[in-house]
Coordinates of C-alpha atoms in Angstrom, one line a residue:
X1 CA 0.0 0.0 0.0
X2 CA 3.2 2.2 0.6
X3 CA 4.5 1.7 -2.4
X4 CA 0.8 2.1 -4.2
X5 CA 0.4 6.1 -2.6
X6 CA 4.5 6.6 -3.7
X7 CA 3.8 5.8 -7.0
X8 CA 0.9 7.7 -7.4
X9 CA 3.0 11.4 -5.9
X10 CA 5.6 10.5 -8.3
X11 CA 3.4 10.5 -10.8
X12 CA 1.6 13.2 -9.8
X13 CA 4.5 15.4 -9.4
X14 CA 5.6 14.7 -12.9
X15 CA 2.1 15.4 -14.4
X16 CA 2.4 18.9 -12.3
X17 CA 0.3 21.4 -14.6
X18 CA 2.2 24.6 -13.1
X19 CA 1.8 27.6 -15.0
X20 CA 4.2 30.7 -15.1
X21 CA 3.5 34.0 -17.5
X22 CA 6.7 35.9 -18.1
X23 CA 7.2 38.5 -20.8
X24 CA 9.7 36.6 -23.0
X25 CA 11.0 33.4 -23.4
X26 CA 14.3 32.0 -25.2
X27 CA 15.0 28.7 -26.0
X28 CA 18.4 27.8 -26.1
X29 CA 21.0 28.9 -23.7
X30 CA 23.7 29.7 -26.7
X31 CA 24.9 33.0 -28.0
X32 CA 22.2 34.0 -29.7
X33 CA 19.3 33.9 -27.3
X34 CA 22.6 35.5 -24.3
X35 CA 22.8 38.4 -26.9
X36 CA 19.0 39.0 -27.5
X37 CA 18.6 39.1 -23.5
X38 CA 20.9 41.3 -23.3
X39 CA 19.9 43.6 -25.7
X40 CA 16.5 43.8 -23.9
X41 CA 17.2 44.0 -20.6
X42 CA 19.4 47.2 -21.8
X43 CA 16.2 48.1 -23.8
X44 CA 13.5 47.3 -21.2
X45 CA 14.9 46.5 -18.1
X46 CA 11.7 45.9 -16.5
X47 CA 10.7 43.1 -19.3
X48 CA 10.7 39.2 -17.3
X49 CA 12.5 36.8 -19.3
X50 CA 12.5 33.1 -19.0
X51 CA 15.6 31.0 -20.5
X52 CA 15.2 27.2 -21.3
X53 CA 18.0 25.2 -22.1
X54 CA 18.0 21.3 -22.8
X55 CA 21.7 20.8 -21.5
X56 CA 23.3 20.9 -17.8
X57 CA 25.0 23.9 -18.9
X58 CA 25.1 26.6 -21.2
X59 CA 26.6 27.2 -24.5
X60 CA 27.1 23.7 -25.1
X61 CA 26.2 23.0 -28.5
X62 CA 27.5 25.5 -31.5
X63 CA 28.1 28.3 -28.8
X64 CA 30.8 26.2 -27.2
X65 CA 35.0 27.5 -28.3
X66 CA 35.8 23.7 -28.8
X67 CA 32.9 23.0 -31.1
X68 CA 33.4 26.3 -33.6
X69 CA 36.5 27.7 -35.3
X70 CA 36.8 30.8 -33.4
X71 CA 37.1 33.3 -36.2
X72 CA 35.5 36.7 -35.3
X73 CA 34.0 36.6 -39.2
X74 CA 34.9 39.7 -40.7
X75 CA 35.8 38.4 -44.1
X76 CA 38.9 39.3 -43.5
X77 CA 40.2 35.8 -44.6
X78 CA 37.4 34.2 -46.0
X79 CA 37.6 33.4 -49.7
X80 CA 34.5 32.6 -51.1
X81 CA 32.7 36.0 -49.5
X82 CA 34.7 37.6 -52.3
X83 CA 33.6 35.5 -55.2
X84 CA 35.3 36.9 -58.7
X85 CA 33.0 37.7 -61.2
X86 CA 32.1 36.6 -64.8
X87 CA 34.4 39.8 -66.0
X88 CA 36.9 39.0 -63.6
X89 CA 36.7 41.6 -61.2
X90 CA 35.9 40.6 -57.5
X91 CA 32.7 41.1 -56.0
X92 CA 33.2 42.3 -52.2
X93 CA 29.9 43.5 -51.3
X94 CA 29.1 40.4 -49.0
X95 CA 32.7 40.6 -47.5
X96 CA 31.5 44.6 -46.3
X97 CA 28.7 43.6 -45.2
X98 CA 29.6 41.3 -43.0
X99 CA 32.7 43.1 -41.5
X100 CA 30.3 46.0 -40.4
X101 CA 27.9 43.4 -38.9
X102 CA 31.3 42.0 -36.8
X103 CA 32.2 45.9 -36.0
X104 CA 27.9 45.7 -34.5
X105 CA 29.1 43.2 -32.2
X106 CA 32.4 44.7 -31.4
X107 CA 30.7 47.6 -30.2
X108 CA 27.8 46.0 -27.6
X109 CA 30.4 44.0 -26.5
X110 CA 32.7 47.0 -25.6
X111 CA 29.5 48.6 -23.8
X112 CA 29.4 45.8 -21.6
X113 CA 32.6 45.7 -21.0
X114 CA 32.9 49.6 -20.3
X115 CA 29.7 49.1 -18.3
X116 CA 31.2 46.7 -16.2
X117 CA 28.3 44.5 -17.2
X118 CA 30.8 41.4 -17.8
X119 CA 34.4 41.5 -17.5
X120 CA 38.2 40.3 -18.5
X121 CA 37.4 40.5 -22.1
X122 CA 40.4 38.8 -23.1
X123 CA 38.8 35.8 -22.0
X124 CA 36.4 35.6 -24.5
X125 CA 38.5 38.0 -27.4
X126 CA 41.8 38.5 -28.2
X127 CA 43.6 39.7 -31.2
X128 CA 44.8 37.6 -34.0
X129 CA 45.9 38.3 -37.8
X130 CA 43.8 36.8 -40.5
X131 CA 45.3 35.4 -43.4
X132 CA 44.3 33.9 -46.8
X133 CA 46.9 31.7 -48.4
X134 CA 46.6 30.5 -52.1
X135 CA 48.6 28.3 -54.4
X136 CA 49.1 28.4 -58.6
X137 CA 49.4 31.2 -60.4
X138 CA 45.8 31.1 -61.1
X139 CA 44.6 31.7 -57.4
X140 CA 47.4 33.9 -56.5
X141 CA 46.0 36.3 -59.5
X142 CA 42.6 36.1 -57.9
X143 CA 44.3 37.0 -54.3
X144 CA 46.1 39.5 -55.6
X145 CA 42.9 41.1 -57.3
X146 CA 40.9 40.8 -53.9
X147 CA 43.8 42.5 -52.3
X148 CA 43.1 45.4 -54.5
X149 CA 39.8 45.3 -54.6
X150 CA 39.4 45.0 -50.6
X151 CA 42.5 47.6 -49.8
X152 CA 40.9 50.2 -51.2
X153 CA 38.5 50.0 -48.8
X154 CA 38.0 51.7 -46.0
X155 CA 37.3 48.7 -43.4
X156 CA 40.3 46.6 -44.9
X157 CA 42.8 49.4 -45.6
X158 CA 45.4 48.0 -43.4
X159 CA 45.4 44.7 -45.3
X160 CA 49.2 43.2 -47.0
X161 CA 49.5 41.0 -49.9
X162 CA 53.1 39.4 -50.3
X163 CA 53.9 36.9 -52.9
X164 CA 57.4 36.8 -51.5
X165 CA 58.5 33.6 -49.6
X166 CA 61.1 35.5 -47.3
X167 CA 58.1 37.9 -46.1
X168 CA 55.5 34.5 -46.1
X169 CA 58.5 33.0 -43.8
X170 CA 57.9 36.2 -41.3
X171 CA 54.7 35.5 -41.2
X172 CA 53.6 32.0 -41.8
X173 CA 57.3 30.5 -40.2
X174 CA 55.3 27.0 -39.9
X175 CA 53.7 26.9 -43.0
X176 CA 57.1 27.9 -44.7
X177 CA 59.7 25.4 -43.1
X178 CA 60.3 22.8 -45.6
X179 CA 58.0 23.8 -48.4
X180 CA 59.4 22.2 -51.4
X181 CA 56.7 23.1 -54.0
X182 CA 58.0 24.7 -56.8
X183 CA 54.0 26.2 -57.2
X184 CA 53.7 30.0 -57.1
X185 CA 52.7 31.2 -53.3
X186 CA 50.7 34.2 -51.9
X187 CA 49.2 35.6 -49.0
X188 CA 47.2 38.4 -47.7
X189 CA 47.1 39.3 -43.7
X190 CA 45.4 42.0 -41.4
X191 CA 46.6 42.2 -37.6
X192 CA 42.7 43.7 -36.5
X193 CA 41.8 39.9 -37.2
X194 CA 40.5 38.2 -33.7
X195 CA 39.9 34.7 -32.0
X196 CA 36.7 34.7 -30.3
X197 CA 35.9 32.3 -27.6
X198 CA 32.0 31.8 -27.9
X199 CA 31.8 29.6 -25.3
X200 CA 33.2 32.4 -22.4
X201 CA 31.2 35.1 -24.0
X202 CA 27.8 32.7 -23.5
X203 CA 28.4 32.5 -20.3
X204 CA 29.4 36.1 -19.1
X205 CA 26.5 37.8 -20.5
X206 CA 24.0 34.8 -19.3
X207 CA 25.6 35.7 -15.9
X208 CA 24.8 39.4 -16.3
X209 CA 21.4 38.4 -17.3
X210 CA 21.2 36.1 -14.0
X211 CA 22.5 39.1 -11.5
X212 CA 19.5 41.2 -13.6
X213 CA 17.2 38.8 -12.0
X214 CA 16.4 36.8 -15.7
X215 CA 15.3 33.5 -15.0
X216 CA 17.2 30.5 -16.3
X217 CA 16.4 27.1 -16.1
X218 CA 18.9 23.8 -17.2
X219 CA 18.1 20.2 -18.0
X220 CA 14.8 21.7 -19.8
X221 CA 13.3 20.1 -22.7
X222 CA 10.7 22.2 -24.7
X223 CA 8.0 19.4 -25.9
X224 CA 5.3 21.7 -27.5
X225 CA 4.6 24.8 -28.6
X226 CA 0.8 26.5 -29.1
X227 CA -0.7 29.7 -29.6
X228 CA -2.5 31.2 -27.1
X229 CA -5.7 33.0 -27.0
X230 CA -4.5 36.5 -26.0
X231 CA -1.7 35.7 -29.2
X232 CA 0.7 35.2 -26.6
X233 CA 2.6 31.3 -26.5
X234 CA 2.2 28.7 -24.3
X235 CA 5.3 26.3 -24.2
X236 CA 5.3 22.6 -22.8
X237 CA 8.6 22.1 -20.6
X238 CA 9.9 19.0 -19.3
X239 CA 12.5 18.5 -17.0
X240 CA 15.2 16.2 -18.8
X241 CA 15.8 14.5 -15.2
X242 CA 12.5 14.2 -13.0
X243 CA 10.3 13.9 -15.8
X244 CA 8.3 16.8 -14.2
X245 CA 6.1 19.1 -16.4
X246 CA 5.2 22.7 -16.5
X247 CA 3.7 25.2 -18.9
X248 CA 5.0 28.8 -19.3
X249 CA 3.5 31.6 -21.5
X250 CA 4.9 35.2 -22.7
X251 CA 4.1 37.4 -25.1
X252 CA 6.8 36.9 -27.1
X253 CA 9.2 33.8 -28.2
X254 CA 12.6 33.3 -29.8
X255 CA 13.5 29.7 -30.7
X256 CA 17.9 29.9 -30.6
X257 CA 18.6 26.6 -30.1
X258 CA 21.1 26.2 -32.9
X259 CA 20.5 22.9 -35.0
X260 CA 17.5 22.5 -32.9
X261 CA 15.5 25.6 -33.8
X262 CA 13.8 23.7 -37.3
X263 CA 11.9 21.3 -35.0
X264 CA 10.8 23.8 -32.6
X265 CA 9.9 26.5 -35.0
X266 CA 7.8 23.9 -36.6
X267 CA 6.1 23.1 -33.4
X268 CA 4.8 26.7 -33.4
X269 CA 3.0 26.3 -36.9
X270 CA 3.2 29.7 -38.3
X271 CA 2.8 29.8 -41.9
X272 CA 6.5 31.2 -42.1
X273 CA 7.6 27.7 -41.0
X274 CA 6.0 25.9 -43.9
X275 CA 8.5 24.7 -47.0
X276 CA 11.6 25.2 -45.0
X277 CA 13.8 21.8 -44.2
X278 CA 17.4 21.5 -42.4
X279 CA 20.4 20.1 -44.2
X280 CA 22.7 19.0 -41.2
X281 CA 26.6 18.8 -41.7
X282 CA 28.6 17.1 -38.9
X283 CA 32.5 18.2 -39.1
X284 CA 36.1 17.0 -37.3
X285 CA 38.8 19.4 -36.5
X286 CA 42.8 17.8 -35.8
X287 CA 44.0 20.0 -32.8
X288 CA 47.4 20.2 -31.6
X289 CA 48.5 21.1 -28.1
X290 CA 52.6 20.6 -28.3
X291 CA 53.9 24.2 -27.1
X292 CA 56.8 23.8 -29.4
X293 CA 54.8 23.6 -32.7
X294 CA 51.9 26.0 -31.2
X295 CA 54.1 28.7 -30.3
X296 CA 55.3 28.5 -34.3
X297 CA 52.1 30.1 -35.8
X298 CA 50.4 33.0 -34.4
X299 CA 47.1 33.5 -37.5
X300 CA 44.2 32.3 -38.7
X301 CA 45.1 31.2 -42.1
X302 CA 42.4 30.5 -44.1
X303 CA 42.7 28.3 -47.8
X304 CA 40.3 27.9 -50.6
X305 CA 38.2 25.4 -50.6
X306 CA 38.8 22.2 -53.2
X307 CA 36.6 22.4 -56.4
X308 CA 33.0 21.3 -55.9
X309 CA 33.6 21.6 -51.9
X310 CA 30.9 23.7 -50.1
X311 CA 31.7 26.4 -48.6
X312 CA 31.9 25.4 -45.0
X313 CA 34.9 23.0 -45.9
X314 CA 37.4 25.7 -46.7
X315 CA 40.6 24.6 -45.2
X316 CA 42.0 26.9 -42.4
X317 CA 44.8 26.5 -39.9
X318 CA 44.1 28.4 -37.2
X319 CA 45.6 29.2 -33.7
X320 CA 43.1 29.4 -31.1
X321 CA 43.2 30.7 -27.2
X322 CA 40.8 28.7 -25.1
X323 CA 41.2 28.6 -21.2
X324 CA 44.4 30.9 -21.3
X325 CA 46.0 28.0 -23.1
X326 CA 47.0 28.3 -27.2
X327 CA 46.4 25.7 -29.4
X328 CA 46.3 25.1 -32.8
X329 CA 43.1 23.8 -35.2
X330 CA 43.3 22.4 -38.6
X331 CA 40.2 21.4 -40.7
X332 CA 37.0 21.2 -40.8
X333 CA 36.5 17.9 -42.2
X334 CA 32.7 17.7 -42.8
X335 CA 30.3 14.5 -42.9
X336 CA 26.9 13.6 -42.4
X337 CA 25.3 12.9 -39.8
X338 CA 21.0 13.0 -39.3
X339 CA 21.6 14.5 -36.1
X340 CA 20.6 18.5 -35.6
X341 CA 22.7 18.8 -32.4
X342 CA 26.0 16.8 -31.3
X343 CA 23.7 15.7 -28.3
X344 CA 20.7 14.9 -30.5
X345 CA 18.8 11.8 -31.9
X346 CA 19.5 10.2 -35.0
X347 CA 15.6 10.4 -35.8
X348 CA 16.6 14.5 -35.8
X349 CA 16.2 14.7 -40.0
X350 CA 13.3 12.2 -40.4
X351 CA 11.2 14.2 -38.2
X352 CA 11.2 17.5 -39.8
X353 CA 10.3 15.8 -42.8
X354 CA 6.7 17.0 -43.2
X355 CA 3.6 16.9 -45.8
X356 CA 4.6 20.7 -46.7
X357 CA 7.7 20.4 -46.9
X358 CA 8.8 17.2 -48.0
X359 CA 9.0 18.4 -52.1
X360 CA 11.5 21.4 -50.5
X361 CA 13.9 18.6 -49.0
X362 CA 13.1 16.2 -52.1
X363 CA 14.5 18.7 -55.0
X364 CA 17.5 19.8 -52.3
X365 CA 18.4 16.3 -52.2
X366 CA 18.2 15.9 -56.3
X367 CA 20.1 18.9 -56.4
X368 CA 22.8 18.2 -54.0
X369 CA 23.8 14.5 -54.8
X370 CA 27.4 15.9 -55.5
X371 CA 27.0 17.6 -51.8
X372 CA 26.3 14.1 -50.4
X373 CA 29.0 12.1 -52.1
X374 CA 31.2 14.6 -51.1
X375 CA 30.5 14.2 -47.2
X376 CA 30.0 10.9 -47.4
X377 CA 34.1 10.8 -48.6
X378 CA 34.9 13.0 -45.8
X379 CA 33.5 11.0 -43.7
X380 CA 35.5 8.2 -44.5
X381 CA 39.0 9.4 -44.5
X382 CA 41.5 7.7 -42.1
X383 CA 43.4 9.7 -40.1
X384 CA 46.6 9.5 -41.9
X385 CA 44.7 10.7 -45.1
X386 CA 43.6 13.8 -43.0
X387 CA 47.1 14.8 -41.7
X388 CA 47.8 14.8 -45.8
X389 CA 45.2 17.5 -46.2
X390 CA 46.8 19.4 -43.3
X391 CA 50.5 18.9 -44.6
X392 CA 49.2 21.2 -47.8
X393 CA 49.5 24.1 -44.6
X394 CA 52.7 22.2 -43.2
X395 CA 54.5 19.8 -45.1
X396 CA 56.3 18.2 -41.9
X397 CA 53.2 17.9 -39.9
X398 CA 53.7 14.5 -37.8
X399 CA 50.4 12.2 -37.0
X400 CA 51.4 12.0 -33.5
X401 CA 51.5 15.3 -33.0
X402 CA 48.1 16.0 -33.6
X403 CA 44.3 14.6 -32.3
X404 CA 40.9 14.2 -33.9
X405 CA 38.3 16.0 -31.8
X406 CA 34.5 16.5 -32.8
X407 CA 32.9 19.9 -33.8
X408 CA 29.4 21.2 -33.5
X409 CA 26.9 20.1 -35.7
X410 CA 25.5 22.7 -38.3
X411 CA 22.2 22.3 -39.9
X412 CA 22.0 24.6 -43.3
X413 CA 18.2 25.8 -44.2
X414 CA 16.4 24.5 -47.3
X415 CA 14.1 26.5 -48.5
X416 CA 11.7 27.5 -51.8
X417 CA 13.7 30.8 -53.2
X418 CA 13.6 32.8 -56.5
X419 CA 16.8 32.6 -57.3
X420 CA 17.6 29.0 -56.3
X421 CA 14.0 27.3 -57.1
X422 CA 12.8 24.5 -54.9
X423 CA 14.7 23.2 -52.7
X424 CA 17.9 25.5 -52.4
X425 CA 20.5 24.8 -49.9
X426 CA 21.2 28.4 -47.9
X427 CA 24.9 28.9 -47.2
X428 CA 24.5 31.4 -43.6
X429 CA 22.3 32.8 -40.7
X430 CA 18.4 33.5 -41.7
X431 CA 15.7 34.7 -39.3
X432 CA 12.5 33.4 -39.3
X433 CA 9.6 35.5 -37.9
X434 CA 5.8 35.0 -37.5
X435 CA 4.0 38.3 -39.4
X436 CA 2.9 39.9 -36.0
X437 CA 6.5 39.3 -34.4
X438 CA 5.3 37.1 -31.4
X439 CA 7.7 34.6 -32.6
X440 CA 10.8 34.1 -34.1
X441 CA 13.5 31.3 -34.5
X442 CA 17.2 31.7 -35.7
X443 CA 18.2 29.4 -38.9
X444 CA 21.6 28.7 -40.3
X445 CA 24.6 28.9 -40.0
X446 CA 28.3 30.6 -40.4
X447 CA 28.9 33.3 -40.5
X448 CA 26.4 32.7 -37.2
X449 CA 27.8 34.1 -33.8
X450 CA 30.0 36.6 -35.4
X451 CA 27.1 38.7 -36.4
X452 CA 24.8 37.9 -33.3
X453 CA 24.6 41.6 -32.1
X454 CA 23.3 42.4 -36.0
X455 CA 21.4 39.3 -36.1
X456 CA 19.3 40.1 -33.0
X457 CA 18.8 43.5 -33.8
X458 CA 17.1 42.6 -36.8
X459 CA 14.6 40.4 -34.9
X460 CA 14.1 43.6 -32.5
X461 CA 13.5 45.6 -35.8
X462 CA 10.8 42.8 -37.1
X463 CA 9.1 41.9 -33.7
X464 CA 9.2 44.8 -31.8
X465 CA 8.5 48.1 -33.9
X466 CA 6.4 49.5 -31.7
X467 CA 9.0 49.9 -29.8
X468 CA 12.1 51.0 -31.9
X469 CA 11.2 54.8 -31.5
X470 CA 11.8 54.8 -27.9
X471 CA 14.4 52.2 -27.9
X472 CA 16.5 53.9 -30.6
X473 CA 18.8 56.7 -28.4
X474 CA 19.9 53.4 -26.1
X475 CA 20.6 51.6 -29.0
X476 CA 22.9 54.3 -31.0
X477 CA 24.3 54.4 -27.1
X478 CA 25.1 50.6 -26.8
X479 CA 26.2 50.7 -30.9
X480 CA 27.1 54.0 -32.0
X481 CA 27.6 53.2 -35.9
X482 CA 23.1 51.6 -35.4
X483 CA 21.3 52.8 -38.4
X484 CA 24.7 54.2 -40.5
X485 CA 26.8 52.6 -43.1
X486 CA 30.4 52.6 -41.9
X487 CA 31.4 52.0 -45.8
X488 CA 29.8 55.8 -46.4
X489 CA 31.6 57.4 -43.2
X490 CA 35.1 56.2 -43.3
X491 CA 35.5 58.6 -39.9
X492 CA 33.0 56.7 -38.1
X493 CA 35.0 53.7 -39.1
X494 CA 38.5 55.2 -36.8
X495 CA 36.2 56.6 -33.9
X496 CA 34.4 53.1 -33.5
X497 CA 37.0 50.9 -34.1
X498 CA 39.6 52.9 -31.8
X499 CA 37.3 52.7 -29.1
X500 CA 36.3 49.1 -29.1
X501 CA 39.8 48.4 -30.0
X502 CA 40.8 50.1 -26.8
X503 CA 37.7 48.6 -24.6
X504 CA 38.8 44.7 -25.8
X505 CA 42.2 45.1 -25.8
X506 CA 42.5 44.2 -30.0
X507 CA 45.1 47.6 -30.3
X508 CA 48.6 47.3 -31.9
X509 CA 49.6 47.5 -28.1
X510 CA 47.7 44.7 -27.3
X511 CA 49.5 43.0 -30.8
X512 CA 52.4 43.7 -29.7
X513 CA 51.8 41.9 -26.3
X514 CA 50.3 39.2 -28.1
X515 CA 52.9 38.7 -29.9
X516 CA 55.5 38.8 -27.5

């Protein structure tokens, strides 16, 4: 009889049909929904937000340093936003564009940091040059004609091309040292490049957000999502350990829960959720710890990517600073997996597969088959046959000397465009928002955290525009350069870049220190 009245509190307790209002709520305890709190408690201080997040801890999934590549994306380094056009001349549109949206987050970051809202930026910034490196005459002509093209430039105006192996050996000594190739060699490099732990960052502003009173809750596992009838949403929560189930409602929603936003924006039914699918791409980096060999490259060196790779496979060998300790990264090697997150289910693909959007995912799939044989090789490489791909960046790289770990998982949006047709694969970071902005989820990925400050902005813009009036003098305060195109005001450019330069430590001081 005992046991008959424990059974029946342990169930009861687990069928618990507590419910909690709050203003917002944000799933996922990554970058993205850390920088949208943060925005609003600056913005509304007096707004209640609720934080779920399916892990023990935050920032574990894309937002974690180990499971990214660091690079503050600025297109400082990366090739292919600089594609050359059909008359030859190099479109760098895309690469401004996203170096202003890095500058956005430069800036909010500084304000917190000025603010003494978190603190010790270096641990979660530091600065770092970027590089590109090319082989063959052909690709060094297109370097060299990016150089030019980006140079002239006010936001890359400090950028060097060399073509000379004695200058490469000054900066790239690892890369040089027994290079035998007889192949012409170039480079480009900028010193404001950085290396931006993710991972630290989550965590300091989600701290902030926790001393602002902001509620978040661990080991949470959104099951459902509905509308209610006020046009607020209700979200079903259970916990991951006790089994124990609540309901919470706000006014507002924002799904960041990197590969797992698809299935939860679905959950919410919006029409904007319709004929949208999830590609997802697992990737490897090798890392490398030996002080001797670290302490011989001090970039981000970033390749181009073999023909008929995607984009997210461009080689880069890059030096990383995570826990005060330096270490090297060479890769990614992408694969397939059906998982959406590194801790997810292998069911993850099947069960976004839907009635309206299961043509979307069947023409992406026609149209990718190259895509898939091409992770599917990845996938399959030996070790040995990876450390070849690395000695490409240095040709005495030892297998011993270097480990396999496992990166995040990325899951790139399919979707119904006019450009691509049905079913187009979506290289980067889309926002997808319900028309009366009660909702809105975060898609996509690279250039991804880099351009959270700009990224969240824009769902502020699209779900709260009531608001933007008021809110606008705080914003300009938190980022001065809100609302004006650096490209047209190369003073701007100086005055903001000086100052967060000085806030984060990035300087030629702080270079120099680096360096040292």
């Amino acid at each position: 009889m005992h046991f008959f009245y424990k059974t029946l509190f342990i169930r009861k307790i687990k069928m618990s049909d507590k419910h909690t209002k709050t203003d917002v709520i944000l799933i996922g305890a990554g970058i993205m929904s850390a920088t949208l709190g943060s925005l609003i408690k600056e913005l509304a201080p007096d707004w209640e937000i609720t934080i779920f997040e399916r892990l023990e801890k935050a920032g574990e999934e894309s937002s974690n340093e180990w499971n990214n590549a660091g690079t503050g994306h600025a297109a400082l380094c990366e090739l292919n936003y600089t594609p050359e056009k059909l008359d030859g001349s190099i479109d760098i549109n895309k690469a401004v564009k996203i170096n202003e949206q890095f500058n956005v987050s430069k800036q909010f970051w500084s304000y917190l940091v000025d603010r003494h809202l978190i603190e010790d930026p270096q641990e979660f910034i530091m600065p770092l040059p970027h590089m590109s490196l090319v082989h063959g005459e052909e690709n060094v002509s297109f370097l060299k004609k990016r150089f030019e093209a980006l140079s002239s430039h006010p936001l890359f105006e400090e950028m060097e091309f060399s073509e000379d192996p004695e200058k490469l050996k000054e900066w790239i000594p690892l890369i040089m040292e027994d290079r035998t190739s007889n192949q012409p060699i170039a480079a480009t490099k900028i010193d404001s490049g950085t290396d931006v732990n993710f991972g630290a960052l989550t965590h300091k502003m989600l701290d902030y957000l926790q001393s602002q009173y902001t509620n978040i809750f661990y080991n949470q596992s959104v099951e459902k999502i509905k509308r209610t009838d006020d046009g607020g949403w209700e979200v079903k929560v259970r916990d991951v350990k006790s089994g124990t189930i609540e309901y919470h409602t706000a006014k507002f929603l924002f799904i960041g829960a990197g590969g797992g936003s698809l299935p939860l924006l679905q959950k919410t039914g919006i029409p904007e959720s319709k004929h949208i699918g999830g590609f997802p791409v697992s990737g490897l980096f090798l890392v490398c710890n030996d002080p001797e060999i670290v302490e011989q490259h001090h970039a981000k060196v970033y390749g181009k990517a073999a023909v008929g790779a995607p984009p997210m496979s461009v080689p880069h060998l890059d030096t990383r600073y995570i826990d005060n300790k330096k270490s090297l990264l060479f890769g990614p090697f992408a694969g397939f997996s059906p998982k959406f997150l590194k801790t997810g289910s292998n069911m993850d693909l099947l069960r976004t597969i839907k009635t309206y959007n299961v043509l979307t995912m069947l023409a992406a799939g026609a149209k990718n088959i190259p895509l898939t044989k091409y992770l599917v090789e990845q996938l399959m490489l030996s070790k040995e046959q990876r450390i070849e791909e690395l000695r490409e960046f240095i040709p005495n790289a030892k297998a011993e000397d270097w480990d396999i770990i496992v990166a995040g998982q990325r899951v790139q949006v399919i979707k119904d465009t006019e450009e691509g047709g049905k079913g187009a694969l979506q290289f980067g970071t889309e926002v997808v928002s319900a028309a009366d902005g009660s909702v809105a989820a975060l898609l996509g990925a690279s250039p991804g955290a880099s351009t959270a400050v700009h990224v969240m902005l824009e769902v502020l813009e699209k779900c709260f525009p009531q608001y933007m009036p008021e809110w606008e003098s705080k914003i300009k305060e938190m980022i001065p350069s809100y609302g004006v195109s650096l490209e047209d005001n190369p003073e701007l450019i100086h005055e903001v870049q000086n100052a967060t330069d000085m806030t984060l430590g990035l300087g030629k001081k702080a270079r120099l220190l680096q360096e040292a």
